[in-house]
Coordinates of C-alpha atoms and ligand atoms in Angstrom, one line a residue:
M1051 CA 35.0 -27.4 -81.2
N1052 CA 35.2 -23.9 -82.8
Q1053 CA 31.9 -22.2 -82.2
G1054 CA 32.8 -18.8 -83.5
W1055 CA 29.5 -18.8 -85.6
L1056 CA 27.6 -19.3 -82.4
R1057 CA 29.4 -16.4 -80.6
R1058 CA 28.7 -14.1 -83.5
A1059 CA 25.0 -15.2 -83.6
L1060 CA 24.6 -14.4 -79.9
A1061 CA 26.2 -11.0 -80.3
A1062 CA 23.8 -10.3 -83.2
K1063 CA 20.8 -11.3 -81.1
R1064 CA 22.1 -9.3 -78.2
D1065 CA 22.3 -6.2 -80.4
G1066 CA 18.7 -6.7 -81.6
D1067 CA 19.2 -8.4 -84.9
A1068 CA 17.1 -11.4 -86.0
L1069 CA 18.7 -14.8 -86.5
D1070 CA 18.0 -16.6 -89.7
D1071 CA 16.4 -20.1 -90.0
G1072 CA 19.6 -22.0 -90.6
T1073 CA 21.1 -20.5 -87.4
W1074 CA 18.1 -21.4 -85.3
H1075 CA 18.1 -25.0 -86.6
R1076 CA 21.9 -25.3 -86.0
I1077 CA 21.6 -24.1 -82.5
I1078 CA 18.6 -26.3 -81.5
A1079 CA 20.0 -29.4 -83.2
G1080 CA 23.4 -28.8 -81.5
Y1081 CA 21.8 -28.2 -78.1
A1082 CA 19.6 -31.3 -78.4
A1083 CA 22.6 -33.4 -79.4
G1084 CA 24.7 -32.2 -76.5
E1085 CA 27.2 -30.5 -78.8
I1086 CA 26.3 -27.0 -77.5
D1087 CA 26.2 -26.6 -73.8
D1088 CA 23.8 -24.6 -71.5
A1089 CA 25.8 -21.3 -71.4
P1090 CA 25.3 -20.0 -74.9
V1091 CA 21.7 -21.2 -75.0
A1092 CA 20.9 -19.5 -71.7
A1093 CA 22.4 -16.3 -73.1
L1094 CA 20.3 -16.6 -76.2
A1095 CA 17.1 -17.2 -74.2
M1096 CA 17.9 -14.1 -72.2
A1097 CA 18.5 -12.0 -75.4
C1098 CA 15.1 -13.3 -76.7
A1099 CA 13.4 -12.4 -73.5
I1100 CA 14.8 -8.9 -73.5
R1101 CA 14.9 -8.1 -77.3
G1102 CA 11.9 -10.1 -78.4
M1103 CA 11.7 -12.4 -81.4
A1104 CA 10.6 -11.7 -85.0
P1105 CA 7.8 -13.9 -86.3
D1106 CA 10.2 -15.8 -88.6
E1107 CA 12.5 -16.5 -85.7
I1108 CA 9.6 -18.0 -83.7
S1109 CA 8.7 -20.2 -86.6
A1110 CA 12.3 -21.3 -87.2
L1111 CA 12.7 -22.2 -83.5
T1112 CA 9.3 -24.1 -83.5
D1113 CA 10.3 -26.1 -86.6
A1114 CA 13.7 -26.9 -85.2
M1115 CA 12.2 -28.1 -81.9
V1116 CA 9.6 -30.3 -83.7
R1117 CA 12.5 -31.9 -85.6
S1118 CA 14.3 -32.8 -82.4
G1119 CA 12.0 -35.8 -81.8
D1120 CA 9.1 -38.0 -83.0
V1121 CA 6.1 -36.6 -84.8
L1122 CA 2.8 -38.4 -84.5
R1123 CA 0.6 -39.1 -87.5
F1124 CA -3.1 -40.0 -87.4
G1125 CA -4.8 -42.0 -90.2
G1126 CA -8.4 -41.7 -91.3
G1127 CA -8.2 -38.4 -93.1
R1128 CA -10.0 -36.4 -90.5
T1129 CA -8.6 -33.4 -88.8
V1130 CA -7.5 -34.3 -85.2
V1131 CA -7.8 -31.4 -82.8
D1132 CA -5.8 -30.7 -79.6
K1133 CA -6.5 -28.1 -77.0
H1134 CA -4.0 -26.3 -74.8
S1135 CA -4.6 -24.3 -71.6
S1136 CA -1.9 -22.0 -70.3
G1137 CA -2.7 -23.3 -66.8
G1138 CA -5.2 -22.2 -64.2
V1139 CA -7.0 -23.0 -61.0
G1140 CA -10.2 -25.1 -61.1
D1141 CA -9.8 -25.5 -64.9
T1142 CA -11.7 -28.7 -65.5
V1143 CA -12.5 -27.8 -69.1
S1144 CA -10.3 -30.4 -70.8
L1145 CA -12.0 -33.3 -69.1
I1146 CA -15.3 -32.0 -70.3
V1147 CA -14.5 -30.8 -73.8
V1148 CA -12.4 -33.8 -75.0
P1149 CA -15.3 -36.3 -74.8
L1150 CA -17.9 -33.6 -75.8
V1151 CA -16.1 -32.7 -79.0
A1152 CA -15.4 -36.3 -79.8
A1153 CA -19.1 -37.1 -79.4
C1154 CA -19.8 -34.4 -82.0
G1155 CA -17.7 -36.3 -84.5
V1156 CA -14.4 -34.4 -84.3
P1157 CA -11.4 -36.6 -83.0
V1158 CA -9.4 -35.1 -80.1
A1159 CA -5.8 -36.1 -79.3
K1160 CA -5.1 -34.3 -76.1
L1161 CA -1.6 -34.2 -74.7
S1162 CA -1.6 -32.8 -71.2
G1163 CA 0.6 -31.8 -68.4
R1164 CA 0.9 -32.2 -64.7
A1165 CA 0.2 -29.7 -61.9
L1166 CA 2.7 -26.9 -62.1
G1167 CA 3.1 -24.4 -59.2
H1168 CA -0.4 -23.4 -58.0
T1169 CA -2.1 -24.6 -61.3
G1170 CA -3.8 -28.0 -61.7
G1171 CA -2.8 -30.6 -64.2
T1172 CA -5.3 -32.6 -66.3
L1173 CA -3.2 -35.8 -66.0
D1174 CA -3.5 -35.7 -62.2
K1175 CA -7.2 -35.2 -62.4
L1176 CA -7.8 -38.1 -64.8
E1177 CA -5.4 -40.5 -62.9
A1178 CA -7.4 -39.9 -59.7
I1179 CA -10.0 -42.2 -61.2
P1180 CA -8.8 -45.7 -60.0
G1181 CA -7.1 -47.7 -62.7
V1182 CA -6.8 -44.9 -65.2
R1183 CA -3.4 -44.4 -66.9
T1184 CA -2.1 -41.6 -69.0
D1185 CA 1.4 -42.9 -69.9
L1186 CA -0.1 -44.5 -73.1
G1187 CA 3.0 -44.3 -75.3
N1188 CA 2.8 -43.0 -78.9
D1189 CA 1.3 -46.0 -80.6
A1190 CA -1.5 -46.7 -78.1
F1191 CA -2.4 -43.0 -78.0
V1192 CA -2.8 -42.9 -81.8
A1193 CA -4.7 -46.2 -81.8
Q1194 CA -7.1 -45.0 -79.1
V1195 CA -7.9 -41.7 -81.0
E1196 CA -8.5 -43.7 -84.1
S1197 CA -10.8 -46.2 -82.3
I1198 CA -12.9 -44.2 -79.9
G1199 CA -12.2 -40.7 -81.1
C1200 CA -10.4 -39.3 -78.1
A1201 CA -7.5 -39.8 -75.7
I1202 CA -5.8 -37.8 -73.0
A1203 CA -2.2 -38.7 -72.4
A1204 CA 1.1 -37.5 -71.1
Q1205 CA 3.6 -36.4 -73.7
S1206 CA 6.2 -39.2 -74.3
E1207 CA 9.9 -38.5 -73.7
R1208 CA 10.4 -38.7 -77.5
L1209 CA 8.2 -35.8 -78.4
V1210 CA 10.1 -32.5 -78.6
P1211 CA 13.1 -33.4 -76.4
A1212 CA 14.7 -30.0 -77.3
D1213 CA 11.8 -28.3 -75.5
K1214 CA 12.2 -30.3 -72.4
K1215 CA 15.8 -29.3 -72.2
L1216 CA 15.2 -25.7 -73.1
Y1217 CA 12.3 -25.4 -70.7
K1218 CA 14.4 -26.6 -67.8
L1219 CA 17.1 -24.1 -68.7
R1220 CA 14.6 -21.3 -69.0
D1221 CA 13.2 -22.2 -65.6
R1222 CA 16.7 -21.8 -64.1
T1223 CA 17.5 -18.6 -65.9
G1224 CA 14.5 -16.3 -65.5
T1225 CA 13.6 -16.7 -69.2
V1226 CA 10.3 -18.4 -69.1
P1227 CA 8.3 -15.2 -69.7
S1228 CA 9.1 -14.5 -73.3
T1229 CA 6.1 -14.5 -75.7
G1230 CA 8.2 -16.0 -78.6
L1231 CA 9.8 -18.7 -76.5
I1232 CA 6.5 -19.6 -74.9
A1233 CA 4.7 -19.8 -78.2
A1234 CA 7.4 -21.9 -79.8
S1235 CA 7.4 -24.3 -76.8
I1236 CA 3.6 -24.7 -76.9
V1237 CA 3.1 -25.0 -80.6
S1238 CA 6.1 -27.4 -81.2
K1239 CA 4.5 -29.9 -78.8
K1240 CA 1.1 -29.6 -80.5
I1241 CA 2.6 -30.1 -84.0
A1242 CA 4.7 -33.0 -82.8
G1243 CA 1.6 -34.5 -81.2
G1244 CA 0.0 -34.7 -84.6
A1245 CA -2.6 -32.0 -84.1
G1246 CA -4.2 -30.8 -87.4
A1247 CA -6.0 -28.0 -85.6
I1248 CA -5.5 -26.4 -82.2
V1249 CA -7.4 -24.4 -79.7
F1250 CA -5.4 -22.3 -77.2
D1251 CA -6.9 -21.1 -74.0
V1252 CA -4.7 -18.3 -72.7
K1253 CA -5.4 -17.4 -69.1
A1254 CA -5.1 -13.8 -67.9
G1255 CA -5.0 -12.6 -64.3
S1256 CA -3.5 -13.1 -60.9
G1257 CA -4.1 -16.9 -61.1
A1258 CA -2.3 -17.2 -64.4
F1259 CA 1.1 -17.1 -66.0
M1260 CA 0.2 -14.0 -68.0
R1261 CA -0.9 -11.4 -65.4
T1262 CA -2.2 -8.8 -67.8
L1263 CA -4.8 -8.8 -70.5
A1264 CA -2.4 -7.1 -72.9
D1265 CA 0.3 -9.8 -72.5
A1266 CA -2.3 -12.6 -72.8
T1267 CA -3.7 -11.1 -75.9
A1268 CA -0.3 -10.7 -77.5
L1269 CA 0.5 -14.4 -76.7
A1270 CA -2.9 -15.4 -78.2
R1271 CA -2.1 -13.6 -81.5
T1272 CA 1.4 -15.0 -81.6
L1273 CA 0.1 -18.5 -81.1
V1274 CA -2.6 -18.3 -83.8
R1275 CA -0.2 -16.7 -86.3
L1276 CA 2.5 -19.3 -85.6
A1277 CA 0.1 -22.2 -86.0
A1278 CA -1.2 -20.7 -89.3
G1279 CA 2.4 -20.7 -90.6
F1280 CA 2.5 -24.5 -90.1
G1281 CA -0.8 -24.8 -91.9
R1282 CA -2.8 -25.5 -88.7
R1283 CA -6.2 -24.0 -88.2
S1284 CA -6.5 -22.5 -84.7
S1285 CA -8.3 -20.2 -82.3
A1286 CA -7.0 -18.7 -79.1
L1287 CA -9.3 -17.6 -76.3
V1288 CA -8.2 -15.1 -73.7
S1289 CA -10.0 -16.0 -70.5
D1290 CA -10.2 -14.7 -67.0
M1291 CA -8.2 -16.3 -64.2
E1292 CA -8.6 -13.6 -61.5
E1293 CA -10.7 -16.2 -59.6
P1294 CA -10.9 -20.0 -59.9
L1295 CA -12.7 -21.1 -63.0
G1296 CA -14.9 -24.0 -61.9
A1297 CA -16.3 -24.5 -58.4
A1298 CA -14.1 -27.6 -57.6
V1299 CA -10.4 -27.1 -57.0
G1300 CA -8.1 -30.1 -56.5
S1301 CA -7.4 -33.1 -58.7
G1302 CA -9.9 -36.0 -58.2
I1303 CA -12.7 -33.7 -57.1
E1304 CA -12.3 -31.9 -60.5
A1305 CA -12.8 -35.4 -62.1
V1306 CA -16.0 -35.7 -60.1
E1307 CA -17.1 -32.3 -61.3
A1308 CA -16.4 -33.2 -64.9
R1309 CA -18.3 -36.5 -64.6
D1310 CA -21.3 -34.7 -63.0
F1311 CA -21.2 -32.0 -65.6
L1312 CA -21.2 -34.5 -68.5
R1313 CA -24.0 -36.6 -66.8
G1314 CA -26.1 -33.4 -66.3
D1315 CA -26.2 -33.7 -62.5
D1316 CA -24.5 -30.4 -61.8
R1317 CA -23.2 -27.7 -64.2
D1318 CA -21.4 -24.7 -62.6
P1319 CA -22.3 -21.8 -64.8
R1320 CA -18.8 -20.4 -65.2
L1321 CA -17.4 -23.8 -66.1
A1322 CA -20.2 -24.2 -68.5
E1323 CA -19.5 -20.9 -70.2
A1324 CA -15.8 -21.7 -70.5
A1325 CA -16.4 -25.3 -71.7
F1326 CA -18.9 -24.2 -74.4
A1327 CA -16.6 -21.5 -75.7
V1328 CA -13.6 -23.9 -75.9
A1329 CA -15.8 -26.7 -77.5
H1330 CA -17.2 -24.2 -80.0
E1331 CA -13.7 -23.3 -81.2
M1332 CA -12.6 -26.9 -81.3
L1333 CA -15.5 -27.9 -83.5
R1334 CA -15.0 -24.8 -85.7
V1335 CA -11.3 -25.6 -86.3
G1336 CA -12.2 -29.2 -86.7
G1337 CA -14.3 -28.3 -89.7
V1338 CA -17.9 -28.3 -88.4
D1339 CA -20.1 -25.7 -90.0
E1340 CA -20.7 -22.7 -87.8
R1341 CA -24.5 -23.2 -87.8
E1342 CA -24.3 -26.8 -86.7
I1343 CA -21.9 -26.3 -83.8
E1344 CA -24.4 -25.3 -81.1
P1345 CA -27.1 -27.9 -81.9
R1346 CA -24.5 -30.7 -82.1
A1347 CA -22.9 -29.8 -78.8
L1348 CA -26.2 -29.5 -77.0
D1349 CA -27.4 -32.8 -78.4
A1350 CA -24.2 -34.5 -77.4
L1351 CA -24.7 -33.4 -73.8
Q1352 CA -28.4 -33.9 -73.6
S1353 CA -28.4 -37.3 -75.2
G1354 CA -25.7 -38.6 -72.9
A1355 CA -23.4 -39.2 -75.8
A1356 CA -20.7 -36.9 -74.3
Y1357 CA -20.8 -38.8 -71.0
E1358 CA -20.8 -42.1 -72.8
R1359 CA -17.6 -41.0 -74.6
F1360 CA -16.0 -40.0 -71.3
A1361 CA -16.8 -43.5 -69.9
Q1362 CA -15.2 -45.1 -73.0
L1363 CA -12.1 -43.0 -72.5
V1364 CA -11.8 -44.0 -68.9
E1365 CA -12.2 -47.7 -69.8
A1366 CA -9.8 -47.5 -72.7
Q1367 CA -7.2 -46.0 -70.4
G1368 CA -7.5 -48.7 -67.7
G1369 CA -10.4 -47.6 -65.5
T1370 CA -13.9 -49.0 -65.1
R1371 CA -17.4 -47.6 -65.2
A1372 CA -18.0 -48.7 -61.7
A1373 CA -14.9 -46.8 -60.6
L1374 CA -16.0 -43.7 -62.5
D1375 CA -19.5 -43.9 -60.8
A1376 CA -17.9 -44.4 -57.4
I1377 CA -15.6 -41.4 -57.2
A1378 CA -16.6 -38.8 -54.7
P1379 CA -15.1 -35.9 -52.7
H1380 CA -13.3 -36.8 -49.4
P1381 CA -16.0 -37.3 -46.8
H1382 CA -14.3 -35.2 -44.1
R1383 CA -15.9 -31.7 -44.6
A1384 CA -15.4 -28.3 -43.1
T1385 CA -16.6 -24.8 -44.2
A1386 CA -14.7 -21.6 -44.6
V1387 CA -17.0 -18.7 -43.6
A1388 CA -17.1 -14.9 -44.0
A1389 CA -15.9 -13.0 -40.9
S1390 CA -18.1 -9.9 -41.8
D1391 CA -21.0 -8.7 -43.8
G1392 CA -20.3 -7.4 -47.3
V1393 CA -19.7 -8.6 -50.8
V1394 CA -16.9 -10.9 -52.1
T1395 CA -14.6 -8.5 -54.0
A1396 CA -11.7 -10.9 -54.8
I1397 CA -10.7 -14.6 -54.5
D1398 CA -6.9 -15.2 -54.7
A1399 CA -6.8 -17.9 -57.3
A1400 CA -3.1 -18.7 -56.8
A1401 CA -3.6 -19.0 -53.0
I1402 CA -6.7 -21.3 -53.5
G1403 CA -4.6 -23.4 -56.0
E1404 CA -1.8 -23.8 -53.5
L1405 CA -4.1 -24.7 -50.6
A1406 CA -5.8 -27.3 -52.8
R1407 CA -2.5 -28.8 -53.8
D1408 CA -1.3 -29.0 -50.2
L1409 CA -4.6 -30.7 -49.3
T1410 CA -4.4 -33.3 -52.0
A1411 CA -0.8 -34.0 -51.0
A1412 CA -1.9 -34.6 -47.4
D1413 CA -5.3 -36.2 -47.7
G1414 CA -5.3 -37.8 -51.2
P1415 CA -6.7 -36.9 -54.6
F1416 CA -10.3 -36.5 -53.5
A1417 CA -9.5 -33.8 -51.0
G1418 CA -9.8 -30.2 -52.1
L1419 CA -12.0 -27.1 -52.1
R1420 CA -15.3 -26.1 -53.5
I1421 CA -15.9 -22.4 -54.1
V1422 CA -19.4 -21.4 -52.9
A1423 CA -19.3 -17.6 -52.9
R1424 CA -18.1 -16.2 -56.2
V1425 CA -16.7 -12.6 -56.7
G1426 CA -19.7 -10.3 -56.5
T1427 CA -21.7 -12.5 -54.1
P1428 CA -23.2 -10.6 -51.1
V1429 CA -22.5 -12.4 -47.8
R1430 CA -23.3 -12.0 -44.1
A1431 CA -20.9 -12.9 -41.3
G1432 CA -20.9 -16.7 -41.0
D1433 CA -22.0 -17.4 -44.5
V1434 CA -20.1 -20.2 -46.3
L1435 CA -17.4 -19.0 -48.7
A1436 CA -16.0 -22.4 -49.6
E1437 CA -16.3 -26.0 -48.6
C1438 CA -13.2 -27.9 -47.7
A1439 CA -12.9 -31.7 -48.1
G1440 CA -10.1 -33.5 -46.2
P1441 CA -9.1 -33.5 -42.5
S1442 CA -6.0 -31.4 -43.1
A1443 CA -7.9 -28.4 -44.4
S1444 CA -7.5 -25.1 -42.6
P1445 CA -10.9 -23.3 -43.1
Q1446 CA -9.3 -20.1 -41.7
A1447 CA -6.5 -20.2 -44.4
V1448 CA -9.1 -20.8 -47.1
A1449 CA -11.3 -17.9 -45.8
R1450 CA -8.2 -15.6 -46.0
A1451 CA -8.0 -16.2 -49.8
F1452 CA -11.4 -14.3 -50.0
T1453 CA -11.7 -10.6 -49.7
V1454 CA -15.0 -9.3 -48.4
G1455 CA -15.5 -5.6 -49.0
T1456 CA -18.3 -3.1 -49.1
H1457 CA -18.8 -2.6 -52.9
A1458 CA -19.2 -5.2 -55.6
P1459 CA -16.3 -4.8 -58.2
P1460 CA -17.3 -4.2 -61.8
P1461 CA -18.1 -7.5 -63.5
R1462 CA -15.4 -9.0 -65.6
K1463 CA -16.0 -11.0 -68.8
L1464 CA -15.0 -14.7 -68.5
I1465 CA -14.0 -14.9 -72.1
E1466 CA -12.2 -11.6 -72.9
T1467 CA -11.6 -12.2 -76.6
V1468 CA -11.2 -15.0 -79.2
V1469 CA -8.5 -14.6 -81.8
R1470 CA -9.4 -16.7 -84.8
D1471 CA -7.1 -17.6 -87.7
A1472 CA -9.7 -16.2 -90.1
D1473 CA -9.2 -12.8 -88.4
L1474 CA -5.4 -12.8 -88.8
A1475 CA -5.4 -10.6 -91.9
T1476 CA -7.2 -7.8 -90.0
L1477 CA -4.8 -7.8 -87.0
V1478 CA -2.1 -5.2 -87.1
N1479 CA 0.1 -6.8 -84.5
Ligands
URA542 N1 3.9 -23.8 -71.3 C1 4.7 -24.4 -72.1 O1 4.5 -25.5 -72.6 N2 5.9 -23.8 -72.5 C2 6.2 -22.6 -72.0 O2 7.3 -22.1 -72.4 C3 5.3 -21.9 -71.1 C4 4.2 -22.6 -70.8
CA543 CA1 -4.9 -27.5 -67.2

């Protein structure tokens, strides 16, 4: 096939020109259909990573990817909200906010992913509860959101197939870190999943994809602007991932943490702050009046309605209340302790995430770690830094992920900024 048009488009992108809508659609449709092979698309992705992408190009790519597969639609006339986290360690927020927001009257259709690298995956956490399934299929996913107001499922093969193909190619060609390509990848999946409104939680720091605050903030703005172009209300939080978010790090033990949080048994303060911030934005983009958000969320937690909704979700997806009640961390315990007196100055989130993944692989989903001493905590030699659950744990390796120094580092904000669609007009870039 004569692909002269494609060669000319690549040359233009290489030289820093923007491609028009029609060209983006033609490339993505041709690639999804197998008429365009990997080589030109890899070159295009590299040109985008180096040259950047204009806002109209990001929109055109997103639209073309959405059109490569099925698009879900929800009935009932209410805005269905989805939430996306760019991936972190100890990020149990989804399991908490999905039932919480649903219990406040805003339906949530959550499409989630699996563990990737050192970061945890919501699907793995939920499936650790015996019987629970996440491969619901499109029709059952929609039906569950319409009946109980929430569902957490894996994205079916038929949603945005072009993104699956492009993401694999990017992974092989060093072109994952491109703000425009990342934004198009994320937003296309949310739009295909039927979200009427979206909350993005962009993580920044050593445990995240985006290492710097500046990169994370740029991605947050790009996501919100892109969603607005598709008529979707959205907010993007930029939140700290220099240390693990919640106390529990693993898969099943994060489900235990979410259950205990919702039941009111145990609420880690950092996890609570993050969950409230995300739930607040989900309720806002879901159309709840600003003044009503906090009282509704507190009532849903205190009345047990949020926990009840979580139990309903577990039951609807194949589990039982008895199984949810029975989950517990692996009984084999050991402690990682401080070797010297001082203050915890850093916790290597990526290392903690890797250790927890190795542990769950060896000892099952309820093995993992619990962070006891947060950054800024004064410790004496022998004090517990973290608890390890599972016989394969190496407390020494876990202790090495903690840095104990002499001076407490300056405190960091957990939520650095929130970019809201309403603020877009005032943003210069
Ligand atoms: N997450 C996605 O879904 N896509 C990307 O490109 C990067 C992170
Ligand atoms: Ca996650």
